[in-house]
GROMACS .gro file of C-alpha atoms in nm:
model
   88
    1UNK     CA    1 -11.027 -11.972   8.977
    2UNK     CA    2 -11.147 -12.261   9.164
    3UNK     CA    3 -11.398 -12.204   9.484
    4UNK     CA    4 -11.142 -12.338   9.707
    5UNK     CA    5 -10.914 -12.086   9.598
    6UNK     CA    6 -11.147 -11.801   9.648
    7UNK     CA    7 -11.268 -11.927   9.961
    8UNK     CA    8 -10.860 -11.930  10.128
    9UNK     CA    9 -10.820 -11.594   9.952
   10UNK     CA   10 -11.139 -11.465  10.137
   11UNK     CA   11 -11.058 -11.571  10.485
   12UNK     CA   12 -10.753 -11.438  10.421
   13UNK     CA   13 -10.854 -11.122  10.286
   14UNK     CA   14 -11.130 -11.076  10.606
   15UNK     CA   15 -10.851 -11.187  10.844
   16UNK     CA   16 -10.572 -10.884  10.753
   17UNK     CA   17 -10.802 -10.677  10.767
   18UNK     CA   18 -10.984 -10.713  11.050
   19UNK     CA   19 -10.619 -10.722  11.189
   20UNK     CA   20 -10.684 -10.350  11.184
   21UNK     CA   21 -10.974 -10.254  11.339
   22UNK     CA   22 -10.805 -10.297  11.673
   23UNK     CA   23 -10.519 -10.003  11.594
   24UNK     CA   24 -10.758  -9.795  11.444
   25UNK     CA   25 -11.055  -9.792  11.776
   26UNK     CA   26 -10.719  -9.711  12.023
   27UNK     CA   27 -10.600  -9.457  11.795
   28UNK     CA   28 -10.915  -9.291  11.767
   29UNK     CA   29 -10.998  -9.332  12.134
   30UNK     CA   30 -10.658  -9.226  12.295
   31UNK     CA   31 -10.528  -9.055  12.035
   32UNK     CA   32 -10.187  -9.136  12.109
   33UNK     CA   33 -10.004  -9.210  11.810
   34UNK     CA   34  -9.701  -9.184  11.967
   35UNK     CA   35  -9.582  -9.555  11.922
   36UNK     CA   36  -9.719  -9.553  11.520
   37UNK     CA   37  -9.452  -9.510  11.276
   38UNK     CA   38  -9.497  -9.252  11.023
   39UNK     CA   39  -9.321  -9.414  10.746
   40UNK     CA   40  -9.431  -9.753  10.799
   41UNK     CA   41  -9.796  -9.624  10.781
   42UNK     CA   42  -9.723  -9.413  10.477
   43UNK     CA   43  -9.608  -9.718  10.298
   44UNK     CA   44  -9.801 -10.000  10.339
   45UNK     CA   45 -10.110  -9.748  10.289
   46UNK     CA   46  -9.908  -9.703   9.953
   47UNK     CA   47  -9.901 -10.076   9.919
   48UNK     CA   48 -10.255 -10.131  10.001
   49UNK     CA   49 -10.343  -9.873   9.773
   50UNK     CA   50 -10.187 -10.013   9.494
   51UNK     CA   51 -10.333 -10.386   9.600
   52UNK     CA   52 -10.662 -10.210   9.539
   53UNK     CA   53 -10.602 -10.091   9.174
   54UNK     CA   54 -10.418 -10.421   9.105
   55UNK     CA   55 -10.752 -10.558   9.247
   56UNK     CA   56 -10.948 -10.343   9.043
   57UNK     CA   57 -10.760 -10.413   8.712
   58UNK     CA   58 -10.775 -10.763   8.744
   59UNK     CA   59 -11.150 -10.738   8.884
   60UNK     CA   60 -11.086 -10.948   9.179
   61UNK     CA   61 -11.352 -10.891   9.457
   62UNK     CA   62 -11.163 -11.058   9.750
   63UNK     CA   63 -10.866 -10.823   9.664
   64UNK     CA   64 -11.062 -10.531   9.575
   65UNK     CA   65 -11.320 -10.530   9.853
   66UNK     CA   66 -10.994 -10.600  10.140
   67UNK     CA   67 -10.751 -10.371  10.026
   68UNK     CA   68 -11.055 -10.120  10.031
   69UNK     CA   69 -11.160 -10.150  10.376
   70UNK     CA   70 -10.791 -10.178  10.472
   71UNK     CA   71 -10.681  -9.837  10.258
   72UNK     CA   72 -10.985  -9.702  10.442
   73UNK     CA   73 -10.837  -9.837  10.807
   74UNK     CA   74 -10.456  -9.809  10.722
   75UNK     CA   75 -10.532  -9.475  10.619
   76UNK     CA   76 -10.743  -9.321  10.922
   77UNK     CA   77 -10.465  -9.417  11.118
   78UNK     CA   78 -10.253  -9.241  10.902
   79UNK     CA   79 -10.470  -8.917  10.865
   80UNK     CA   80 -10.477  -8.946  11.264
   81UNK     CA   81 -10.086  -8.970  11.335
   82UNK     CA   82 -10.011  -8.676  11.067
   83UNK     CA   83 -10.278  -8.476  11.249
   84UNK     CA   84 -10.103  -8.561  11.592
   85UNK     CA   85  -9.763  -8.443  11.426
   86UNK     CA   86  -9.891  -8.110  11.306
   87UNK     CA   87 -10.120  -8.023  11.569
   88UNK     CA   88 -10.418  -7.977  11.355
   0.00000   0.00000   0.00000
């Protein structure tokens, strides 16, 4: 893979995710969930779950390392909506 590749795959990569980190500091701070969809969440978490062990299989850090921190972002506001839906 060339350097130019992994460069745009990268910035990409830091760009989705960071897409994120704004949904997850509201969520966490207001904790109103109430415009999150439950099964959107539940499937791209899937997705980027699945991104990661592609990632992993194919040993690609710029997949690997984005789909991480995004499982670990997609997936607090995941843990955070299910907890507002059974009142834990």
């Amino acid at each position: 893979m060339s350097i130019v590749n992994t460069c745009i795959g990268s910035i990409a990569a830091v760009c989705t995710t960071l897409a994120f980190i704004p949904q997850v500091l509201q969520s966490w701070r207001t904790r109103d969930l109430s415009g999150i969809s439950l099964p959107m969440y539940t499937i791209f978490t899937s997705g980027v779950v699945l991104w990661l062990i592609y990632g992993l299989l194919i040993v690609d850090w710029p997949v690997i390392i984005a789909n991480a921190v995004t499982a670990l972002l997609a997936g607090t506001v995941l843990c955070l909506k299910l907890k507002s839906i059974l009142k834990i």
